[in-house]
Every structure is written in structure tokens, then in C-alpha cells.
Amino acid sequence: MSKPRLAVWKFASCDGCQLTLLDCEDQLLNVADAIDIAYFPEATKGEIAGPYDLSLVEGSVTTAHDAARIHEVRRLSKKLVTIGACATAGGVQALRNWANVDDFVSVVYAHPEYIETLETSTPISQHVEVDFELRGCPISKRQLLEVINAFVHDRKPDIPPDSVCVECKMRGTPCVMVAKGTPCLGPITHAGCWALCPAYDRGCYGCFGPATTPNVAALGSWWRGLGASNNDLVLALRTFNGYAPEFREASETYEH
Amino acid sequence: MTTTAAPEFVAEAMLPRPFRVVSRRQETGDTFTLEFEPEDGVPITYDPGQFTMLYAFGVGEVPISIAGGRAGEPLMHTVRAVGAVTDAICNLPEGGLVGVRGPYGKGWPLQRAVGKDLVIAAGGIGLAPLRSVVVHVFDNRDQFGSVSLVYGTRSPSELLYEEELRWWRSRFSIEVEVTVDRADAAWYGDVGVVTNLLPRITFDPANTVAMVCGPEIMMKVVARELGARGVESDEVFVSLERNMKCGIGLCGHCQFGADFVCRDGPVVPFASVMNRMTVEEL
Amino acid sequence: MAAVVVDRSDIGVLFDALTADGYAVIGPTHRDDAIVLGEVTSPDDLPAGWTDSQDGGSYRLERRSDEALFGYSVGPHSPKRYLFPPRTALFDLDRSNGSLTFTQREVSTTKYAFIGLRACELAAIAIQDRVFTGSGVVDRTYAGTREDMLVVAVNCAVAGGTCFCESMGTGPRCEEGFDLVLTELIDGDGHRFVFESGSDEGDRLLEGLPSRPAGPRDIERVDETIAATSAAMGRALDTDGIQELLEENREHPRWNKVAQRCLACTNCTLVCPTCFCSTTEDVAALDGSGGTRSRRWDSCFTMEFSTLHGRSVRTTTRARYRQWMTHKLASWHDQFGSSGCVGCGRCITWCPVGIDITKEAALIRLERS
Amino acid sequence: MSTDREIAVDYLARVEGEGAMYLKLRGEEVLDLQFKIFEPPRFFEAFLRGRRFSEAPDITARICGICPVAYQTSACNAMEFAGGIGLDGPRRDLRRLLYLGEWIESHVLHVFFLHAPDFLGYDNAIAMAQDHPEAVATALRLKKLGNSMMTLLGGREIHPINVRVGGFYRTPTKAELEAVVPELEWGLSAAIEATAFVAGLPFPDFERDYEFVALRHPDEYAITDGRIVSSSGLDIAVEEWPEHFEESHVEWSNALHAALKSGGSYHVGPMARYSLNSSQLTPAAANAASDAGLGPSCTNPFQSIIVRSVEIVFALEEALRLIDGYRRPATPAVEVVPHGGIGHGASEAPRGLLYHRYEIDPDGTIADAHIVPPTSQNQRSIEEDLRAYVTGRAQLPDDELQWQLEQAIRNYDPCISCATHFLDLTVDRVAG
Ligand SMILES: Cc1cc2nc3c(=O)[nH]c(=O)nc-3n(C[C@H](O)[C@H](O)[C@H](O)COP(=O)(O)OP(=O)(O)OC[C@H]3O[C@@H](n4cnc5c(N)ncnc54)[C@H](O)[C@@H]3O)c2cc1C
Ligand code: SF4
Ligand code: SF4
Ligand code: SF4
């Protein structure tokens, strides 16, 4: 039986999500046994031509070239899974979507005319059909392995879309919002990180993006009671998943 | 502390036994009937209407009604592929292995129907849990008065057990009426919803037990229609469906009001749930 | 056995005795700005001199003027963490060589001794006993841990800001379900504990403690302490006819109101000492040779909880909140013969936005249909 | 007759990010050489404007998934500078310890997964594992060790959540740190062996006279802070960076090129650190270096792989020392309140000096941000290496030349995600 072929693609990103695969030290060789790592430029020079059975796509679309390239990736891939906040929600670079990109370019570059970029940073799903979106900035190792496992066995990945609070409580961390008045995005943020931040004595900053049906308005009023300003709310909602619809819309209501 | 049954240890009750697929038949586009034999040779004895928890390796476990399998026969399930687990089960080849726990829940009140007329009404996949009732009736035909089966699906291609349906019909000892919502070119039978068939069948409303299984809306409509014909709502039995993770009243998922559908149902008298069935998202 | 008095200076003997008997001793400890359960090996591990101030969505630790060991009310943890752990492996699967084998996981053999459980927590354990062992099937993990467990309970000397055990008839005095119960007294007669035994095991333990018989003055002080706690309850819930009230008000507008504030974050259910919902999880080896199935905490507040054919039955937060509260206060009576709420106040305190079950019930009563 | 040749690598592999190389040759003569970074720009410096000073560590971490701690540290340093404090005592030790975890992880990744396959002729480490299973198993275990230090101190290995301006959110207990000691001890001996293995690789005969730039600290091999020094005697405080360095924008790259104002390219990274500070290495690291045949400095960029191995040894030894002396601080962080002003911060990322500069408004809002990552500082040096390397080797067949030139780029462990604000190789041989 021939092994399924895996390809790892990079768009605008920090490389952290694809590094997560290399960070699975204990499982890496098993993964390589179960699937052919056919295209993964960060880790290998060798390259097996497509089509690929599974494509992991990291990063968002920010250039005209990438907007075209993603269609080619889709064409070459049986299943396409986006990995991380960039690919799933546009990433931190989507903060440009609220600004004038020309201003942005001139802040960073002396010769803006050399820079080709789009006005917006957009998630992969705005360009092509996506089979599964894995959240997190960065993604969790455990969940990445679950997605690969599910794919190899032709099943749906078991990635509960609950709030971070579920994991926080399972972990036994006393709620930082209740016990210390520290603002926390946990109740509206997608689980998967094993409620890391509260366990380290800080509020969740939403790096996994919105949970299902997040009640941002209710959490927002509570935050204000804890002393947060509208601008604090805008900043908190607009980080790595700011362009996810639920966070985006809510942040816009706090802007005025 | 009173216990209704001999205490059973749960993790044991949560522990499936391996069963092997001995036959697989495609019923419709997405529905398959599979028969299973226990690897350890110990068969499952059940009441019609009960269900098992079927476990697909590495994917998960789902409740599935027992469609048949009398003493000495393999365990029969009819499964519609609608999601992760049911897809995996429907894709099993002959010789494939699953885990089986059960049987669980309260089945159809066959004893109560002895000496009475019996109305069996099924919609779609709802015929699966009623199939074993029909089989039981044929095996014990003299225990019941007039028996009728009304069955409806959305289209002719979605009819389950077509061959058996034809055979049941040919026996004339029970009345079989079938309808489809939308006909195709080859269909020369009835068109319309199941309730349309009810006026046609004969039963004594004062001495009838009805067993109904299908989508919630269909069960409500049939029960109301039967009520209008004079059947008491506590003689109408419906089979409820809720998400279940354990099948034994511990996971909490299947609660419908105070009932744990897995344990207090799935078969319940319509009278006990009709108020609740009108509450949205209960 | 009659009540005895143990001095603060001698209380360490109890910890030593339990440890010597092979118990893992679990008690209140001060961690992460809260009082949580954890392993304790001596009275030094207890949060001496701390108390808490609790309200909807707020919990703060404060210093007491004395060095009381139990001078606070319940924290975010309950014994549920140990009896019904957040995640339990059920069985392992092996699919090598063409067969499928399921192998039961062994039940944990840890013997727990809980120190400092309150009356409401004893009531909650009694409820979970009925859930996990009382309805025909017996949950092995629960029953296994429960069987060998020992309880040193405490009569509450302070009522928390969200406590309402008085209304639920579950406290503050510990009536049953303990091996030992103590009342902590600090006054002119010193810092001491009045112990009463509730079992043979309790008798045995008491015999090993340096103690003196409790005098009438000590007993009087215990009664006064508990009475004062009863009088100081932070909350109250009118339970009169509550089952009918909720069952008849399933379409009450209040459900919509609360849904506007509710985050459906699950905190209330997970801190509740009686909530018992769970789901299952499968982990399979990448090569398909085997795997493990586990059970983990779940909550009726998640969207997935009631999924049927790819769609949730309770899509709205309104329906989910109603399910939770109606289950707790109403249908629980039909299922397990008591309320599902013991009045510990955790769901009020630990709701990140301070939604209050007592207030919601009162509002439905006020505007009942 | 000499023919003009073009060698183009459109997508360089085993580097972090997207880059390319273009080379145009006429016979032996290099007509054109470009090391291109086409990683799309992400505009961190622009959207940092308007954010709170306290957000800089978490946001800038996202510039690079390979060296987030470097970004967090330089950002914290800059904010602390603006707030008028410098971290000291156990909080500084923890910052250094976390950073060492990143050095170990990043260096092991580069040495064994990205670079060693070049020398041994494999496409990747997984292919290498077939013939060298033990070396790869050891490498994986070392990498995991680096990651576990980051997880312990930072919460997770990529984009740690525990770093804040002024220190940490939660500090570990001594017992938590001591739990990793046995694995660190194993790691130290494994890394010493690995250095010997790496020292035995075949190195091309190639030396260059670099202007090295790195941090230097009076008491230790500098990582988290220090003064900026160079081989030609520059010795400045971090806040003097703008006076001595400048960045320019070339048409073929999305990464800015940096240069010394005094003229010319310079080189940052392990070779620079080693060459400037090797006397400050810990004893086992110093021994490993001399056993591997390194002198007090190293000017063959292909041998940077040895220097990285030596730095792994150093990192493990230093980690053991820090854990031994650790006392948990009373509070995890010190309060830092920058009331406006300018903050400069630098630290030694695995790939070299990483400089941050922020202008902060009186209310703590970032008004301006400027970030100079190591790879953009090395761009010129890389191009110069390539030019020098081709000279005398232009007769090599295209595929061999391409492989060696790619290797010459990978000598720098270029992190292109960082540099963009940055690989493919194209060689054009023009018929002449
Ligand atoms: C008592 C009873 C008897 C049933 N008998 C049959 C039968 O004979 N044939 C048949 O095809 N189907 C039957 N079903 C429905 C069947 O259980 C679901 O279709 C199945 O659970 C869907 O799971 P999935 O993983 O394939 O789908 P997904 O949509 O991927 O399911 C996700 C999760 O939701 C749960 N879930 C989803 N739908 C249901 C549901 N309807 N009931 C319970 N849990 C659900 C599952 O537990 C699953 O873990 C019965 C259900 C019940 C309660
Ligand atoms: S989602 Fe975050 S971690 Fe992943 S590539 Fe984007 S910035 Fe990096
Ligand atoms: S700390 Fe945050 S994630 Fe944890 S329970 Fe509280 S609100 Fe939820
Ligand atoms: S708690 Fe929130 S911010 Fe922290 S790692 Fe988890 S999802 Fe990300």
C-alpha cells in the first residue's frame, strides 16, 4: 500500500506552525512512517511532485502572487487543512486590514515602490475551499497530530470547539478573572492550548481565536467593570485572530 | 440505597466486546445493513426497540437500534452514514471488527400489545428499530389482533428492506402500506406523508397499541392523528433520539426533561412526553 | 463516642496518623490566590490565617486577624476532582494481528483522606453517590475511590458571600457522611478543635489523638458558631414548589435575559460539586495498531453536547442555561430524589460574569406565568 | 569559448521562510548575484504603532516562530530601558535560561536537520536517519530538551506566554527546575560527542575576513544584554546603535540590508559571538571547541556548524549553572512604567544580534517601532560570501555549484521570516 503524501505550504507567517510538526520530536519518525513528507521546504530539499493527499497550509494571503498560488495548492491537494491563526483568520498581519497599507509600507521601507503587497491579509478560506481549520498561534502539537491521525484513518478530527474555560477548569486553575480581576478572553476563545495562560497567572489573550458562538458583548461589559476601556477591548480583540469574523465585528463596535 | 437491577460495574459496562461483520448490504445511497457475530461466541439477547452502542476503532461510539437477530441469528443493525462514526461503520468490510455494548434501554411494549390491534408506523430510518417488531409479530402472529404497518420515506430510493417489505406484504397476515413524499418514474405506489395512510388501515381504537418511530415531527403528527381516531395517548409509543455517550444513564447527554432517553427510553408512551415535545430546544 | 477537644498544637498528630495509615491526605491549600484542594502533609500546609470574600464573579483572599486553619468557605475545587476526575482512561484497544481486544483499565487504588470538607460537600458526595452508584449501574472509578475514602469534615465557622446551604437544607452543620467532624474554636480558652466521630474509623482515629473530653462550654460554643454561620448566609434560595415553578416556566422571558449575559463558558457546571456530565475521547496510534478510550468532563453548555445529525438540539444559550438550571433545581428531584444543588455558591462565585442562580430563580418566581 | 550561465534557485529549502538566489556568470566572472528575500512583508513596525508598550513582547514574538524568545527579550529590554530599569538577579537568570532553551532548540534544529544533511549529502534528516539513526535520535532528544526548557519557563516552545516586560507572569519553583537537571546532564555529554561528530565533517577551504559584531558582557558569554562590540574595535552601548548602523532597501529583497555607517558589511551570529567572546565560554564548551580544532576565532563560514555545536554545549553547561544558583524571586516581575521616551533593546538571537527601538508616548502607547533582525544584517555578508565562493569554482557543474552555494547560504541559518521586513537560487550563465 502506498503511503499518503503530505505537503506543507507557507504563505505569510512566522513559520511557527510548521515548526510545530518538527517539534513533535517523539512522534516525528512515526509520522514519517505513516505518511510521505513529500513537500516541506523548511525541512527538506527533496521534493516529490504533486498531487498530494494532505496539504497543511500555514500563513495568510497578502500578495497577488500568493492569491494565485493558493489556487494551485488547492488544485494539487486532495485535502487541504489550514494550520494556525494566519491561515485561519489572517494572522497578526491582518491588522493592516484596518489601516491604509501604503502608510504601512512607507513606515517600514525606504522604497515603497519595490514592495508588492495586497491591501489586506486574508485567511485561506476566503480564497479556496478548506477541509479543516486548525486554530492557534501557534497550533498545538497534540491537535496537529490528531488532525494527521484523523486524516490517515479517514475520520473527522476530534477538536472540540469549546471555550478555553473548559480546559482551565479541567486543569484546576482558579479562574484569574474571578480570583484576581485579571481580564481574560478564555470564555470566548477556542480551546486547544490546555488553558496555558491562566495556569501561568495571566489572562488568555485569545491566540486560538473565537470559540463557537462567543458572547463577546457580555464579556466586554464585564471587562469594563474590571476597568478596561473600549480601546483596551479593541486591542485585546485585535491581535492574532483580530480578523476572525466574531472578533472583528465585536472590535468594530468598541471602536467608537 | 435501592438498586433496580443487579449492580453492574460501569467501566465494564463501558467495555465493548469485539464483533465481526458477517454480512453487509447496501439499503439506500447512504444506509447499510450489517450483521455481526460475537468474537467470543456469546450472543446478545434483546427486546425489540433496544439499542446497542457500536464502537468504531479510533473514531467513537454511537447508539444504534437493534434491527434484528433472533436467537441463533447474527445481530443486525441498519446504519445511516451521517457523520464520523456512522461513516466508519458503514465503510466496514465483511470481516471487519467493531465493539458492541448493550443491549440498552426500554424496548417496544410487546406484552402490552398481546390480544390487541397493533399499528406500526415508521418514517425513514425509523423502520430499523421496528423491523424486529414486525419479525416478532410474524413469529407470534396469533398473539395479536389486526396488525398494520405504515411506512413512509422521502423518495422510493430511500426505502429500507425492500425485499422484505414485498415479502411481508405478500403474506396478507399484516396490512402493509407504503408511501413516499416524492415519487420517481418507476414508483406506482402512494405519494404523500405517512399520516395519509392512517385512514386506510383498520384497527379498533379502543383496543390498539401503536408503535411509532421516525423524525420527531412525524411522530408528533402520527400520534395526534391516532388520537383523533380515538387511540389513547398512553397506548401510543414513540422512540426518542438524543445524543448519547454512554447508553447507561451516566453521561448526561440524552436528558429530555427528567428522562434519560437511554435508560428511561428510547421507547416511551407518547402521553409522557407530548408536552415536552412542544418545547423548543428542550 | 463523645465529643473531645484537641488543641491546635496537637492537630498535627492527625495528619501523621492518616499518612501512616497509607492515605493520600487532601486538604485546602493556598495556591494561585485561592484556596484549592491539594496534598497536605501537616497543618502547616493549610491556609492558616486566610479567609475569602466572595460575590458573583468575584473571589478574593484576605488576611484574618487570627491564625484559624479553616476560617474561609469553599473554594473553586470540590472532592469531585478526585472521585470523578476530569479525565479517566476507560480501556485500551489492541488491533494488531487481525483481532480487536479491549482491555479494561485498572481502577486507581489511591486511598484518599479528605480534610476540611464542608457540610455542602458531604451533601454533594451523597448526591454523586446516587448518580454514580445508585441507579442500577455502578461507576467503577467512582465507587473504587469512594470505598476507601476517609472524611474529616469541618463545621463552617464563616459563611461565604455566595453560600446558601441553609436554604437547601444541606448545612452548615455536618450531619452525616463523615468519619470525623471538627469545629474550630478560637477564644479565651485557646485555639482548639472540637471533634465528633461519625464512624468506627473516626473513633479509632480519635483515640490516637491527644485530647480531653469536651465540656458543656465547648459544646455551647460549637452550637453558637454554627448558628452564627447559619445567620450569615450570603444568599438564599426559595425552594418552595421550585420544581413545578421551573417546569411550568420553560418559555419565561427571563431565559432570554440571562442568555444575553451568559457566556456559555461551562464554568458553573465544572465547578459544581454535583454536575456529572461526561463525554468520551479516543486516542489511536498513528499506525492504527491500538488506542485508548477515555472519559472526560463535559458540560451541557457546549454546543456539541446535544448534537444530533450534525446539528445541536440546544443551539441557543437560552436553551442551555434553562437545561442546566432546570436540571439542577427541578428534574434532579425526579431522577435522584433530591435537588441537584447543595447551595455551595460555586457557580455564582466562579461564573466569570457573576450570574447568580438564586437571583435567576427568584426573578422567574417574581414574574411567573 | 566561455558561455554565460544562470543559476537560479527559486525556493531555497531548509531555511526558515521564503528566499531565493540568483547568479549570473560569464565564464569565471560574476555578472550579477542577488540573495533575494521574497517572504511577503508583514509590517510589524507599522502596526505596533498605537499598541501598548506591554504588548510588544507577545506581538513581536510572532515575527519568528523559530526564535520568539529573542524577539520577546529584545522588546522587553527596550521597554525596560525606557522605564529606566535593568533586569537583575533571578529574573534575569530565568530570562537567560529561557533563552538558552531557545538556543539549544534552534541550534540543534539547524545543525542536525537543516545543515548536516548538506555535508553528508542527504535531502533531509529523516533520510539521514536511515544511515545515522543514533545521531538523529540524539538530535531529537536534544531538541526536545531545548523545547522542554522553553515549555517549563515559557509555557510553550513556540511563542511562549510567560514573558513580560519586567520579568515573568509566573516563576518556576526550584524543584521544577531541578527536575530537568538529569536530562541536562545527559545533554551535556551528548552535545560534547555531537560536537566531535560535527568537527569531522568535510569543510571546504574557504575563509573570509569578516567584521564581526556581537554583544559583549563583562561577566559572561553575552546573550540577553551587553554592549555592542566589533572585531575592529567598535564598543558602544545598545542605545548608540542608530548612530553607527544604517539600513538600506534594495530592489530585489523584501528585507532591508544593514551596514555599518563607517562603511561595509558585517557579520552577526554564532561565528561573531564566538570570535569576539570565546574566552568567556564555560569550561566544557571551551574544551569542546579546542578538541574540535577551533582557535579563538572562526572565519570559515562552513565551520559555523561547529560553532553552533559548541554553543549547544555552552548552553547546557550554563543552564546547569543557573539552575544550581536559582532562588525563586519574591515576585515574578518588577513593575515597569515607561512614561514616554525612547527604548533600545538588543539580545543575541540564535542567528545573531537582534535590535529593537521604540518611541513611547507618555501614556505607554508605542509611537514608533524599529526592528533589525540578524538575517537582514547578514544579507550583504551572505552575498559577499557567495561572490567570493564562486570565484575559482565557476567551472563546477550547475547542480554541484548550486548545492554548494545553497549550503553557503545555509551557513547563516538565515531566518527569512525574521528578515522580512526575506530562499530560491537562480544561476544565469550568460553566453559571452
Ligand atoms: C436510541 C437510538 C437509536 C438509534 N438507532 C439508529 C439506527 O438504528 N440507525 C441509524 O442509522 N442511526 C440510529 N441512531 C442515530 C445515530 O446514533 C446517529 O446517527 C449517530 O450517533 C451519528 O453519529 P456520527 O458520529 O456518525 O455523526 P456525527 O454527526 O459526526 O456525530 C457527532 C457526535 O454526535 C452524536 N450524535 C449525533 N447524532 C446523534 C444521534 N442522532 N443520536 C445520538 N447521538 C448522536 C454522536 O454521539 C457523535 O459522537 C440512533 C440514535 C439513538 C439515540
Ligand atoms: S499562526 Fe501564529 S504561530 Fe502560526 S504561522 Fe501565524 S504567526 Fe506564526
Ligand atoms: S481564567 Fe479565563 S479561561 Fe480560566 S475559567 Fe477564568 S475566564 Fe475561563
Ligand atoms: S490561554 Fe488563550 S492566549 Fe493563552 S495560549 Fe491559550 S488560547 Fe492562547
PDB file of N, CA and C in Angstrom, chain C residues 291-335:
ATOM      1  N   GLY C 291      -5.074   1.869  20.742  1.00  0.00           N
ATOM      2  CA  GLY C 291      -5.502   3.180  21.199  1.00  0.00           C
ATOM      3  C   GLY C 291      -6.047   3.121  22.603  1.00  0.00           C
ATOM      4  N   THR C 292      -6.571   4.244  23.036  1.00  0.00           N
ATOM      5  CA  THR C 292      -7.131   4.334  24.372  1.00  0.00           C
ATOM      6  C   THR C 292      -8.411   5.152  24.309  1.00  0.00           C
ATOM      7  N   ARG C 293      -9.393   4.714  25.060  1.00  0.00           N
ATOM      8  CA  ARG C 293     -10.633   5.481  25.150  1.00  0.00           C
ATOM      9  C   ARG C 293     -10.736   6.044  26.557  1.00  0.00           C
ATOM     10  N   SER C 294     -11.023   7.321  26.634  1.00  0.00           N
ATOM     11  CA  SER C 294     -11.134   7.954  27.945  1.00  0.00           C
ATOM     12  C   SER C 294     -12.478   8.646  28.073  1.00  0.00           C
ATOM     13  N   ARG C 295     -12.765   8.968  29.309  1.00  0.00           N
ATOM     14  CA  ARG C 295     -13.953   9.754  29.584  1.00  0.00           C
ATOM     15  C   ARG C 295     -13.462  11.067  30.159  1.00  0.00           C
ATOM     16  N   ARG C 296     -14.087  12.192  29.764  1.00  0.00           N
ATOM     17  CA  ARG C 296     -13.690  13.460  30.377  1.00  0.00           C
ATOM     18  C   ARG C 296     -14.908  14.305  30.690  1.00  0.00           C
ATOM     19  N   TRP C 297     -14.697  15.260  31.561  1.00  0.00           N
ATOM     20  CA  TRP C 297     -15.778  16.167  31.933  1.00  0.00           C
ATOM     21  C   TRP C 297     -16.383  16.816  30.687  1.00  0.00           C
ATOM     22  N   ASP C 298     -17.683  16.955  30.728  1.00  0.00           N
ATOM     23  CA  ASP C 298     -18.350  17.688  29.661  1.00  0.00           C
ATOM     24  C   ASP C 298     -19.379  18.589  30.322  1.00  0.00           C
ATOM     25  N   SER C 299     -20.017  19.424  29.529  1.00  0.00           N
ATOM     26  CA  SER C 299     -20.957  20.361  30.104  1.00  0.00           C
ATOM     27  C   SER C 299     -22.106  20.584  29.146  1.00  0.00           C
ATOM     28  N   CYS C 300     -23.318  20.727  29.722  1.00  0.00           N
ATOM     29  CA  CYS C 300     -24.496  20.973  28.909  1.00  0.00           C
ATOM     30  C   CYS C 300     -24.449  22.363  28.282  1.00  0.00           C
ATOM     31  N   PHE C 301     -23.414  23.145  28.590  1.00  0.00           N
ATOM     32  CA  PHE C 301     -23.294  24.473  27.984  1.00  0.00           C
ATOM     33  C   PHE C 301     -22.549  24.466  26.657  1.00  0.00           C
ATOM     34  N   THR C 302     -21.935  23.350  26.266  1.00  0.00           N
ATOM     35  CA  THR C 302     -21.243  23.358  24.981  1.00  0.00           C
ATOM     36  C   THR C 302     -22.242  23.078  23.855  1.00  0.00           C
ATOM     37  N   MET C 303     -21.892  23.581  22.697  1.00  0.00           N
ATOM     38  CA  MET C 303     -22.750  23.402  21.522  1.00  0.00           C
ATOM     39  C   MET C 303     -22.817  21.920  21.126  1.00  0.00           C
ATOM     40  N   GLU C 304     -21.700  21.225  21.236  1.00  0.00           N
ATOM     41  CA  GLU C 304     -21.612  19.838  20.796  1.00  0.00           C
ATOM     42  C   GLU C 304     -22.434  18.885  21.668  1.00  0.00           C
ATOM     43  N   PHE C 305     -22.678  19.323  22.894  1.00  0.00           N
ATOM     44  CA  PHE C 305     -23.252  18.419  23.887  1.00  0.00           C
ATOM     45  C   PHE C 305     -24.499  17.699  23.397  1.00  0.00           C
ATOM     46  N   SER C 306     -25.355  18.421  22.711  1.00  0.00           N
ATOM     47  CA  SER C 306     -26.638  17.830  22.333  1.00  0.00           C
ATOM     48  C   SER C 306     -26.730  17.577  20.831  1.00  0.00           C
ATOM     49  N   THR C 307     -25.585  17.432  20.175  1.00  0.00           N
ATOM     50  CA  THR C 307     -25.588  17.234  18.717  1.00  0.00           C
ATOM     51  C   THR C 307     -26.406  16.026  18.283  1.00  0.00           C
ATOM     52  N   LEU C 308     -27.226  16.245  17.290  1.00  0.00           N
ATOM     53  CA  LEU C 308     -27.985  15.178  16.648  1.00  0.00           C
ATOM     54  C   LEU C 308     -27.866  15.408  15.152  1.00  0.00           C
ATOM     55  N   HIS C 309     -27.471  14.435  14.392  1.00  0.00           N
ATOM     56  CA  HIS C 309     -27.349  14.592  12.939  1.00  0.00           C
ATOM     57  C   HIS C 309     -26.613  15.872  12.588  1.00  0.00           C
ATOM     58  N   GLY C 310     -25.492  16.107  13.232  1.00  0.00           N
ATOM     59  CA  GLY C 310     -24.676  17.258  12.884  1.00  0.00           C
ATOM     60  C   GLY C 310     -25.224  18.598  13.329  1.00  0.00           C
ATOM     61  N   ARG C 311     -26.366  18.623  14.022  1.00  0.00           N
ATOM     62  CA  ARG C 311     -26.900  19.892  14.488  1.00  0.00           C
ATOM     63  C   ARG C 311     -27.204  19.748  15.970  1.00  0.00           C
ATOM     64  N   SER C 312     -26.979  20.842  16.703  1.00  0.00           N
ATOM     65  CA  SER C 312     -27.237  20.787  18.129  1.00  0.00           C
ATOM     66  C   SER C 312     -28.740  20.897  18.392  1.00  0.00           C
ATOM     67  N   VAL C 313     -29.213  20.190  19.408  1.00  0.00           N
ATOM     68  CA  VAL C 313     -30.612  20.358  19.821  1.00  0.00           C
ATOM     69  C   VAL C 313     -30.760  21.704  20.519  1.00  0.00           C
ATOM     70  N   ARG C 314     -29.776  22.040  21.348  1.00  0.00           N
ATOM     71  CA  ARG C 314     -29.829  23.319  22.070  1.00  0.00           C
ATOM     72  C   ARG C 314     -28.831  24.291  21.456  1.00  0.00           C
ATOM     73  N   THR C 315     -29.250  24.931  20.372  1.00  0.00           N
ATOM     74  CA  THR C 315     -28.349  25.864  19.699  1.00  0.00           C
ATOM     75  C   THR C 315     -28.223  27.174  20.458  1.00  0.00           C
ATOM     76  N   THR C 316     -29.255  27.538  21.203  1.00  0.00           N
ATOM     77  CA  THR C 316     -29.225  28.842  21.866  1.00  0.00           C
ATOM     78  C   THR C 316     -28.698  28.738  23.295  1.00  0.00           C
ATOM     79  N   THR C 317     -28.085  29.796  23.759  1.00  0.00           N
ATOM     80  CA  THR C 317     -27.630  29.836  25.146  1.00  0.00           C
ATOM     81  C   THR C 317     -28.835  29.804  26.086  1.00  0.00           C
ATOM     82  N   ARG C 318     -29.923  30.372  25.632  1.00  0.00           N
ATOM     83  CA  ARG C 318     -31.167  30.340  26.407  1.00  0.00           C
ATOM     84  C   ARG C 318     -31.532  28.896  26.747  1.00  0.00           C
ATOM     85  N   ALA C 319     -31.517  28.034  25.726  1.00  0.00           N
ATOM     86  CA  ALA C 319     -31.908  26.640  25.938  1.00  0.00           C
ATOM     87  C   ALA C 319     -30.897  25.935  26.840  1.00  0.00           C
ATOM     88  N   ARG C 320     -29.637  26.314  26.698  1.00  0.00           N
ATOM     89  CA  ARG C 320     -28.615  25.628  27.501  1.00  0.00           C
ATOM     90  C   ARG C 320     -28.670  26.047  28.960  1.00  0.00           C
ATOM     91  N   TYR C 321     -28.858  27.340  29.190  1.00  0.00           N
ATOM     92  CA  TYR C 321     -28.982  27.787  30.586  1.00  0.00           C
ATOM     93  C   TYR C 321     -30.220  27.177  31.238  1.00  0.00           C
ATOM     94  N   ARG C 322     -31.313  27.170  30.484  1.00  0.00           N
ATOM     95  CA  ARG C 322     -32.557  26.597  31.007  1.00  0.00           C
ATOM     96  C   ARG C 322     -32.366  25.119  31.342  1.00  0.00           C
ATOM     97  N   GLN C 323     -31.682  24.393  30.451  1.00  0.00           N
ATOM     98  CA  GLN C 323     -31.428  22.983  30.692  1.00  0.00           C
ATOM     99  C   GLN C 323     -30.665  22.813  32.005  1.00  0.00           C
ATOM    100  N   TRP C 324     -29.619  23.626  32.172  1.00  0.00           N
ATOM    101  CA  TRP C 324     -28.785  23.473  33.355  1.00  0.00           C
ATOM    102  C   TRP C 324     -29.567  23.754  34.632  1.00  0.00           C
ATOM    103  N   MET C 325     -30.226  24.911  34.658  1.00  0.00           N
ATOM    104  CA  MET C 325     -30.880  25.296  35.902  1.00  0.00           C
ATOM    105  C   MET C 325     -32.089  24.407  36.199  1.00  0.00           C
ATOM    106  N   THR C 326     -32.814  24.053  35.141  1.00  0.00           N
ATOM    107  CA  THR C 326     -33.986  23.205  35.354  1.00  0.00           C
ATOM    108  C   THR C 326     -33.547  21.811  35.807  1.00  0.00           C
ATOM    109  N   HIS C 327     -32.438  21.352  35.257  1.00  0.00           N
ATOM    110  CA  HIS C 327     -31.940  20.053  35.689  1.00  0.00           C
ATOM    111  C   HIS C 327     -31.547  20.110  37.165  1.00  0.00           C
ATOM    112  N   LYS C 328     -30.718  21.103  37.500  1.00  0.00           N
ATOM    113  CA  LYS C 328     -30.240  21.243  38.886  1.00  0.00           C
ATOM    114  C   LYS C 328     -31.377  21.271  39.883  1.00  0.00           C
ATOM    115  N   LEU C 329     -32.338  22.190  39.633  1.00  0.00           N
ATOM    116  CA  LEU C 329     -33.306  22.515  40.671  1.00  0.00           C
ATOM    117  C   LEU C 329     -34.615  21.749  40.537  1.00  0.00           C
ATOM    118  N   ALA C 330     -34.881  21.172  39.348  1.00  0.00           N
ATOM    119  CA  ALA C 330     -36.190  20.534  39.154  1.00  0.00           C
ATOM    120  C   ALA C 330     -36.069  19.060  38.785  1.00  0.00           C
ATOM    121  N   SER C 331     -35.611  18.766  37.567  1.00  0.00           N
ATOM    122  CA  SER C 331     -35.696  17.368  37.126  1.00  0.00           C
ATOM    123  C   SER C 331     -34.814  16.437  37.960  1.00  0.00           C
ATOM    124  N   TRP C 332     -33.809  17.005  38.627  1.00  0.00           N
ATOM    125  CA  TRP C 332     -32.959  16.198  39.516  1.00  0.00           C
ATOM    126  C   TRP C 332     -33.815  15.455  40.558  1.00  0.00           C
ATOM    127  N   HIS C 333     -34.853  16.130  41.046  1.00  0.00           N
ATOM    128  CA  HIS C 333     -35.733  15.506  42.039  1.00  0.00           C
ATOM    129  C   HIS C 333     -36.312  14.215  41.498  1.00  0.00           C
ATOM    130  N   ASP C 334     -36.770  14.237  40.224  1.00  0.00           N
ATOM    131  CA  ASP C 334     -37.351  13.033  39.630  1.00  0.00           C
ATOM    132  C   ASP C 334     -36.282  11.969  39.408  1.00  0.00           C
ATOM    133  N   GLN C 335     -35.105  12.431  39.050  1.00  0.00           N
ATOM    134  CA  GLN C 335     -34.057  11.471  38.694  1.00  0.00           C
ATOM    135  C   GLN C 335     -33.396  10.834  39.914  1.00  0.00           C
TER     136      GLN C 335
END
